[in-house]
mmCIF file of C-alpha atoms in Angstrom:
data_model
loop_
_atom_site.group_PDB
_atom_site.id
_atom_site.type_symbol
_atom_site.label_atom_id
_atom_site.label_comp_id
_atom_site.label_asym_id
_atom_site.label_seq_id
_atom_site.Cartn_x
_atom_site.Cartn_y
_atom_site.Cartn_z
ATOM 1 C CA MET K 1 -9.122 -30.705 10.063
ATOM 2 C CA LEU K 2 -5.991 -30.878 8.602
ATOM 3 C CA ALA K 3 -7.199 -34.053 6.720
ATOM 4 C CA ARG K 4 -10.088 -31.721 5.437
ATOM 5 C CA ILE K 5 -7.169 -29.928 3.758
ATOM 6 C CA GLY K 6 -5.348 -33.388 2.491
ATOM 7 C CA ALA K 7 -8.530 -34.439 1.130
ATOM 8 C CA ILE K 8 -8.908 -30.843 -0.944
ATOM 9 C CA LEU K 9 -5.674 -30.696 -2.175
ATOM 10 C CA HIS K 10 -6.232 -33.980 -3.402
ATOM 11 C CA SER K 11 -9.217 -33.043 -4.952
ATOM 12 C CA SER K 12 -7.986 -30.407 -6.397
ATOM 13 C CA GLU K 13 -4.877 -32.147 -8.183
ATOM 14 C CA ARG K 14 -7.286 -34.450 -9.557
ATOM 15 C CA SER K 15 -9.688 -32.252 -10.812
ATOM 16 C CA GLY K 16 -6.845 -31.065 -13.466
ATOM 17 C CA ARG K 17 -8.037 -27.079 -13.056
ATOM 18 C CA GLY K 18 -6.426 -24.120 -10.830
ATOM 19 C CA SER K 19 -4.996 -26.630 -8.187
ATOM 20 C CA CYS K 20 -1.943 -23.736 -8.219
ATOM 21 C CA ARG K 21 -4.936 -21.471 -6.966
ATOM 22 C CA MET K 22 -6.117 -23.973 -4.148
ATOM 23 C CA ARG K 23 -2.494 -24.787 -3.302
ATOM 24 C CA GLY K 24 -1.999 -20.695 -2.001
ATOM 25 C CA LEU K 25 -4.913 -20.792 -0.493
ATOM 26 C CA CYS K 26 -5.408 -23.775 1.473
ATOM 27 C CA VAL K 27 -5.036 -22.289 4.782
ATOM 28 C CA LEU K 28 -6.221 -22.026 8.264
ATOM 29 C CA ALA K 29 -7.498 -18.860 9.512
ATOM 30 C CA ALA K 30 -9.337 -18.115 12.744
ATOM 31 C CA GLY K 31 -10.154 -21.922 13.087
ATOM 32 C CA ALA K 32 -11.715 -22.184 9.295
ATOM 33 C CA ILE K 33 -10.521 -23.768 6.030
ATOM 34 C CA LEU K 34 -10.283 -21.267 3.055
ATOM 35 C CA ALA K 35 -10.173 -23.645 0.089
ATOM 36 C CA VAL K 36 -10.316 -21.903 -3.341
ATOM 37 C CA SER K 37 -9.671 -23.317 -6.540
ATOM 38 C CA GLY K 38 -9.455 -21.519 -9.915
ATOM 39 C CA CYS K 39 -11.469 -19.087 -10.929
ATOM 40 C CA ALA K 40 -13.644 -19.722 -7.975
ATOM 41 C CA ARG K 41 -12.760 -17.352 -5.485
ATOM 42 C CA LEU K 42 -14.986 -17.471 -1.789
ATOM 43 C CA ASP K 43 -13.122 -14.680 -0.597
ATOM 44 C CA GLU K 44 -12.738 -12.442 -3.139
ATOM 45 C CA PRO K 45 -14.298 -9.094 -2.577
ATOM 46 C CA SER K 46 -17.830 -8.604 -5.160
ATOM 47 C CA ARG K 47 -17.154 -5.935 -8.029
ATOM 48 C CA SER K 48 -20.306 -3.946 -8.776
ATOM 49 C CA LYS K 49 -19.999 -3.484 -12.515
ATOM 50 C CA PRO K 50 -17.450 -4.469 -14.685
ATOM 51 C CA GLY K 51 -15.445 -0.818 -14.611
ATOM 52 C CA ASP K 52 -15.403 -0.433 -10.925
ATOM 53 C CA ARG K 53 -12.041 -0.664 -9.253
ATOM 54 C CA SER K 54 -13.576 0.034 -5.931
ATOM 55 C CA GLY K 55 -11.202 -1.721 -2.987
ATOM 56 C CA THR K 56 -8.114 -0.681 -5.115
ATOM 57 C CA SER K 57 -5.576 1.487 -3.443
ATOM 58 C CA ALA K 58 -4.613 4.371 -5.173
ATOM 59 C CA PRO K 59 -1.345 3.896 -7.592
ATOM 60 C CA SER K 60 1.714 4.914 -6.272
ATOM 61 C CA ALA K 61 3.364 7.794 -6.743
ATOM 62 C CA THR K 62 6.338 5.871 -8.901
ATOM 63 C CA THR K 63 4.016 4.375 -11.507
ATOM 64 C CA ARG K 64 1.493 6.902 -11.462
ATOM 65 C CA SER K 65 3.846 9.328 -13.728
ATOM 66 C CA ALA K 66 5.433 6.168 -15.787
ATOM 67 C CA SER K 67 4.377 5.873 -19.027
ATOM 68 C CA ALA K 68 3.428 2.906 -21.043
ATOM 69 C CA SER K 69 7.223 2.481 -22.157
ATOM 70 C CA GLY K 70 8.228 2.728 -19.142
ATOM 71 C CA GLN K 71 11.016 5.185 -20.443
ATOM 72 C CA GLY K 72 8.651 8.340 -20.365
ATOM 73 C CA GLY K 73 6.844 9.899 -23.319
ATOM 74 C CA ALA K 74 4.941 8.262 -25.644
ATOM 75 C CA SER K 75 5.049 4.306 -26.339
ATOM 76 C CA PRO K 76 6.754 3.425 -29.284
ATOM 77 C CA SER K 77 4.810 0.221 -29.753
ATOM 78 C CA GLY K 78 1.918 1.838 -29.453
ATOM 79 C CA GLY K 79 0.984 0.380 -25.846
ATOM 80 C CA ALA K 80 -0.871 2.080 -22.846
ATOM 81 C CA VAL K 81 -2.035 1.631 -19.275
ATOM 82 C CA ALA K 82 -5.264 1.408 -18.393
ATOM 83 C CA SER K 83 -4.711 1.332 -14.930
ATOM 84 C CA GLU K 84 -1.738 2.200 -12.615
ATOM 85 C CA ALA K 85 0.344 -0.102 -10.317
ATOM 86 C CA SER K 86 -1.435 0.042 -6.812
ATOM 87 C CA ASN K 87 0.948 -1.695 -4.723
ATOM 88 C CA SER K 88 2.971 1.118 -2.353
ATOM 89 C CA PRO K 89 6.597 2.408 -3.893
ATOM 90 C CA VAL K 90 9.222 1.369 -1.889
ATOM 91 C CA ALA K 91 11.148 3.778 0.360
ATOM 92 C CA GLY K 92 13.518 6.065 -1.397
ATOM 93 C CA GLY K 93 12.586 4.684 -4.555
ATOM 94 C CA SER K 94 15.292 1.639 -4.662
ATOM 95 C CA PRO K 95 14.642 -1.525 -6.114
ATOM 96 C CA VAL K 96 12.484 -4.439 -4.059
ATOM 97 C CA GLY K 97 14.318 -7.276 -4.934
ATOM 98 C CA GLY K 98 16.861 -8.332 -2.491
ATOM 99 C CA GLY K 99 20.698 -8.340 -2.558
ATOM 100 C CA ARG K 100 22.581 -5.757 -5.244
ATOM 101 C CA GLY K 101 20.580 -2.290 -6.050
ATOM 102 C CA ARG K 102 21.536 0.320 -7.528
ATOM 103 C CA VAL K 103 25.183 1.847 -6.583
ATOM 104 C CA GLU K 104 24.360 4.848 -4.337
ATOM 105 C CA GLY K 105 24.781 8.075 -6.685
ATOM 106 C CA THR K 106 23.973 6.978 -9.423
ATOM 107 C CA ALA K 107 20.199 7.343 -11.546
ATOM 108 C CA MET K 108 18.076 5.086 -12.281
ATOM 109 C CA ASP K 109 17.416 3.607 -15.603
ATOM 110 C CA ARG K 110 13.413 2.895 -15.426
ATOM 111 C CA GLN K 111 11.981 1.024 -18.125
ATOM 112 C CA MET K 112 9.111 -1.594 -17.932
ATOM 113 C CA ALA K 113 8.475 -4.917 -19.045
ATOM 114 C CA MET K 114 5.439 -7.177 -18.994
ATOM 115 C CA PHE K 115 5.174 -11.220 -19.183
ATOM 116 C CA GLY K 116 2.500 -13.823 -19.299
ATOM 117 C CA ALA K 117 3.720 -17.250 -17.648
ATOM 118 C CA GLY K 118 0.504 -18.923 -16.332
ATOM 119 C CA CYS K 119 -0.997 -17.681 -12.426
ATOM 120 C CA PHE K 120 0.451 -13.816 -11.804
ATOM 121 C CA TRP K 121 0.730 -14.628 -8.119
ATOM 122 C CA GLY K 122 3.656 -16.871 -8.774
ATOM 123 C CA VAL K 123 5.284 -14.707 -11.527
ATOM 124 C CA GLU K 124 4.996 -11.372 -9.498
ATOM 125 C CA ALA K 125 6.457 -13.149 -5.955
ATOM 126 C CA ILE K 126 9.735 -14.228 -8.641
ATOM 127 C CA PHE K 127 9.793 -10.851 -10.162
ATOM 128 C CA ARG K 128 9.803 -8.931 -7.384
ATOM 129 C CA LYS K 129 12.808 -10.959 -5.700
ATOM 130 C CA GLN K 130 14.874 -10.357 -8.711
ATOM 131 C CA ASP K 131 18.179 -7.456 -8.208
ATOM 132 C CA GLY K 132 17.037 -4.221 -10.065
ATOM 133 C CA VAL K 133 12.937 -5.059 -9.586
ATOM 134 C CA ILE K 134 11.760 -1.453 -8.675
ATOM 135 C CA ASP K 135 7.978 -2.611 -8.972
ATOM 136 C CA THR K 136 5.791 -4.993 -10.241
ATOM 137 C CA ALA K 137 1.855 -5.290 -10.797
ATOM 138 C CA VAL K 138 -0.482 -7.889 -11.897
ATOM 139 C CA GLY K 139 -3.339 -7.320 -14.715
ATOM 140 C CA TYR K 140 -4.598 -8.361 -18.065
ATOM 141 C CA ALA K 141 -3.731 -7.802 -21.573
ATOM 142 C CA GLY K 142 -3.903 -8.711 -24.709
ATOM 143 C CA GLY K 143 -7.466 -9.306 -25.130
ATOM 144 C CA HIS K 144 -10.267 -7.741 -27.169
ATOM 145 C CA THR K 145 -12.971 -6.238 -24.486
ATOM 146 C CA ALA K 146 -12.029 -3.323 -22.163
ATOM 147 C CA ASP K 147 -11.473 -3.548 -18.436
ATOM 148 C CA PRO K 148 -11.916 -6.769 -17.927
ATOM 149 C CA THR K 149 -12.054 -7.816 -14.049
ATOM 150 C CA TYR K 150 -10.993 -11.303 -12.815
ATOM 151 C CA LYS K 151 -14.401 -13.179 -13.251
ATOM 152 C CA ASP K 152 -14.252 -11.893 -17.047
ATOM 153 C CA ILE K 153 -10.580 -13.502 -18.077
ATOM 154 C CA CYS K 154 -11.713 -16.710 -16.504
ATOM 155 C CA THR K 155 -14.421 -17.242 -18.665
ATOM 156 C CA ASP K 156 -11.658 -17.785 -21.734
ATOM 157 C CA GLN K 157 -13.871 -15.465 -23.874
ATOM 158 C CA THR K 158 -12.124 -12.154 -23.508
ATOM 159 C CA GLY K 159 -8.849 -13.415 -25.055
ATOM 160 C CA HIS K 160 -6.726 -12.040 -22.166
ATOM 161 C CA ALA K 161 -3.901 -13.015 -20.029
ATOM 162 C CA GLU K 162 -2.757 -12.853 -17.133
ATOM 163 C CA VAL K 163 0.744 -10.644 -17.170
ATOM 164 C CA VAL K 164 2.679 -8.761 -14.670
ATOM 165 C CA ARG K 165 3.790 -5.691 -15.841
ATOM 166 C CA VAL K 166 7.832 -5.185 -14.231
ATOM 167 C CA GLU K 167 9.263 -1.964 -13.517
ATOM 168 C CA PHE K 168 13.092 -2.163 -13.449
ATOM 169 C CA ASP K 169 16.092 -0.363 -13.206
ATOM 170 C CA ALA K 170 17.925 -0.985 -16.388
ATOM 171 C CA SER K 171 21.339 0.016 -14.975
ATOM 172 C CA VAL K 172 21.386 -3.000 -12.625
ATOM 173 C CA VAL K 173 19.416 -5.765 -14.399
ATOM 174 C CA SER K 174 19.342 -6.186 -17.957
ATOM 175 C CA TYR K 175 15.929 -6.667 -20.139
ATOM 176 C CA GLU K 176 17.842 -9.864 -21.541
ATOM 177 C CA THR K 177 17.898 -11.155 -17.672
ATOM 178 C CA LEU K 178 14.484 -10.750 -16.846
ATOM 179 C CA VAL K 179 13.484 -12.370 -20.109
ATOM 180 C CA ASP K 180 15.580 -15.195 -19.111
ATOM 181 C CA LEU K 181 14.006 -15.533 -15.801
ATOM 182 C CA PHE K 182 10.621 -15.342 -17.280
ATOM 183 C CA PHE K 183 11.726 -18.755 -19.034
ATOM 184 C CA ARG K 184 13.175 -20.662 -16.560
ATOM 185 C CA LEU K 185 9.885 -19.783 -14.138
ATOM 186 C CA HIS K 186 7.389 -21.718 -15.789
ATOM 187 C CA ASP K 187 7.472 -24.384 -19.120
ATOM 188 C CA PRO K 188 7.650 -22.021 -22.327
ATOM 189 C CA THR K 189 6.205 -25.157 -24.094
ATOM 190 C CA GLN K 190 2.989 -25.642 -22.904
ATOM 191 C CA LEU K 191 0.018 -24.473 -24.990
ATOM 192 C CA ASN K 192 -2.621 -21.527 -23.034
ATOM 193 C CA ARG K 193 -1.943 -23.645 -19.869
ATOM 194 C CA GLN K 194 0.632 -24.160 -16.852
ATOM 195 C CA GLY K 195 0.323 -27.305 -15.238
ATOM 196 C CA PRO K 196 -3.320 -27.890 -13.882
ATOM 197 C CA ASP K 197 -4.021 -23.923 -14.404
ATOM 198 C CA ILE K 198 -5.572 -24.399 -18.594
ATOM 199 C CA GLY K 199 -7.094 -21.762 -20.597
ATOM 200 C CA SER K 200 -5.480 -18.809 -22.851
ATOM 201 C CA GLN K 201 -4.990 -16.352 -20.043
ATOM 202 C CA TYR K 202 -2.531 -18.923 -18.796
ATOM 203 C CA ARG K 203 -0.276 -18.625 -21.915
ATOM 204 C CA SER K 204 3.192 -17.954 -22.515
ATOM 205 C CA VAL K 205 3.802 -14.158 -23.754
ATOM 206 C CA ILE K 206 6.056 -11.629 -23.555
ATOM 207 C CA PHE K 207 5.061 -8.056 -24.529
ATOM 208 C CA TYR K 208 7.515 -5.769 -25.463
ATOM 209 C CA TYR K 209 7.707 -2.105 -25.318
ATOM 210 C CA THR K 210 10.697 -1.280 -27.596
ATOM 211 C CA GLU K 211 12.127 -2.362 -31.055
ATOM 212 C CA GLY K 212 15.476 -3.548 -28.532
ATOM 213 C CA GLN K 213 13.123 -5.458 -26.223
ATOM 214 C CA ARG K 214 11.373 -7.605 -29.079
ATOM 215 C CA GLU K 215 15.221 -8.339 -30.665
ATOM 216 C CA ILE K 216 16.210 -9.446 -27.341
ATOM 217 C CA ALA K 217 13.436 -11.603 -26.313
ATOM 218 C CA GLN K 218 13.718 -13.313 -29.797
ATOM 219 C CA THR K 219 17.324 -13.821 -28.996
ATOM 220 C CA VAL K 220 16.756 -15.342 -26.105
ATOM 221 C CA LYS K 221 13.776 -17.678 -27.023
ATOM 222 C CA ALA K 222 16.024 -18.649 -30.074
ATOM 223 C CA ARG K 223 18.818 -19.813 -27.646
ATOM 224 C CA ARG K 224 16.438 -21.540 -25.422
ATOM 225 C CA GLU K 225 14.985 -23.406 -28.368
ATOM 226 C CA SER K 226 18.465 -24.447 -29.616
ATOM 227 C CA SER K 227 19.774 -25.147 -26.050
ATOM 228 C CA GLY K 228 18.177 -28.850 -25.469
ATOM 229 C CA LYS K 229 16.212 -27.883 -22.722
ATOM 230 C CA HIS K 230 13.537 -28.700 -23.479
ATOM 231 C CA ARG K 231 12.150 -31.535 -25.665
ATOM 232 C CA ARG K 232 9.230 -29.805 -27.005
ATOM 233 C CA LYS K 233 8.404 -26.283 -28.945
ATOM 234 C CA ILE K 234 8.643 -23.529 -27.591
ATOM 235 C CA VAL K 235 5.535 -21.902 -27.809
ATOM 236 C CA THR K 236 6.159 -18.521 -26.016
ATOM 237 C CA VAL K 237 4.505 -15.918 -28.343
ATOM 238 C CA ILE K 238 6.075 -12.091 -28.779
ATOM 239 C CA GLU K 239 4.147 -9.544 -28.975
ATOM 240 C CA THR K 240 4.134 -5.780 -28.811
ATOM 241 C CA ALA K 241 3.000 -4.262 -25.405
ATOM 242 C CA PRO K 242 -1.104 -3.809 -25.745
ATOM 243 C CA THR K 243 -2.991 -2.208 -22.866
ATOM 244 C CA PHE K 244 -2.495 -2.777 -19.488
ATOM 245 C CA TYR K 245 -5.236 -3.451 -17.323
ATOM 246 C CA LEU K 246 -4.635 -3.109 -13.626
ATOM 247 C CA ALA K 247 -5.909 -6.568 -11.630
ATOM 248 C CA GLU K 248 -7.933 -6.243 -8.307
ATOM 249 C CA ASP K 249 -5.998 -5.341 -5.344
ATOM 250 C CA TYR K 250 -6.751 -8.474 -4.247
ATOM 251 C CA HIS K 251 -4.509 -10.288 -6.536
ATOM 252 C CA GLN K 252 -1.360 -7.633 -5.989
ATOM 253 C CA GLN K 253 1.398 -9.205 -4.289
ATOM 254 C CA TYR K 254 -0.742 -12.140 -3.037
ATOM 255 C CA PHE K 255 1.462 -14.484 -1.341
ATOM 256 C CA ALA K 256 3.395 -11.684 0.141
ATOM 257 C CA LYS K 257 0.128 -10.120 2.163
ATOM 258 C CA ARG K 258 -0.921 -13.415 3.273
ATOM 259 C CA GLY K 259 2.304 -14.462 4.311
ATOM 260 C CA LEU K 260 2.408 -17.511 1.907
ATOM 261 C CA GLU K 261 4.936 -19.464 0.235
ATOM 262 C CA ASN K 262 5.183 -19.181 -3.581
ATOM 263 C CA THR K 263 3.496 -22.488 -4.461
ATOM 264 C CA CYS K 264 2.916 -21.830 -8.584
ATOM 265 C CA HIS K 265 6.580 -20.930 -9.797
ATOM 266 C CA VAL K 266 9.614 -22.395 -8.883
ATOM 267 C CA PRO K 267 12.523 -21.355 -11.358
ATOM 268 C CA SER K 268 15.052 -23.469 -12.924
ATOM 269 C CA GLU K 269 18.335 -23.779 -12.699
ATOM 270 C CA ASP K 270 19.166 -23.583 -16.091
#
């Protein structure tokens, strides 16, 4: 059985598509092999119709009340949230990231950020470890069709990117720190792909909610470009936050729910 798993992994690497998914799903379960590559999900719950969100748990209290801007009121950039996050809030509303959190007795400065950096499983796993992050949700954004499903975006015809929406406490972690982490956790010089994951849904993109976020994102991008750390041009696109469509519950906190190691993204030290 172990030999078969090795063969599957080797095959996925040679195929050039979806091996990030493959490595995350090649596990032993009840004496059987679960092997899934790219957009072909053997264990993904079936969907009765494109607009059906059945199987998605109810939104948490913290995310249900959050506006698209993440700062209360209407979004300055016109961004909207079509579906709210399904992951449960942390008790007491404290940040999910390990290490330093909010100083007791101080009020949270809740804000939102949205990033696309390839397979959203690994991107979410990394952001959830960041101090000051309150909650996360994975979804789809930046396309031209309403209420897309995972199968829809895998056709590479809807224009959506796999994204992670990050709710954070700005009194603990700055937006600039999150943008810097975004650049370190993927290769921003790859166009419409990340490693073996190929398609516009894996593009490198920062969706900003405010003009302040736009300026910070552009500054950090320029700093990375002039640092000499990348041999090729950075292709990350910086755009105003569009409607966020919540991904199926199956994808939320994918690695954590299954006790798997994040095999998609590993942040660089620079």
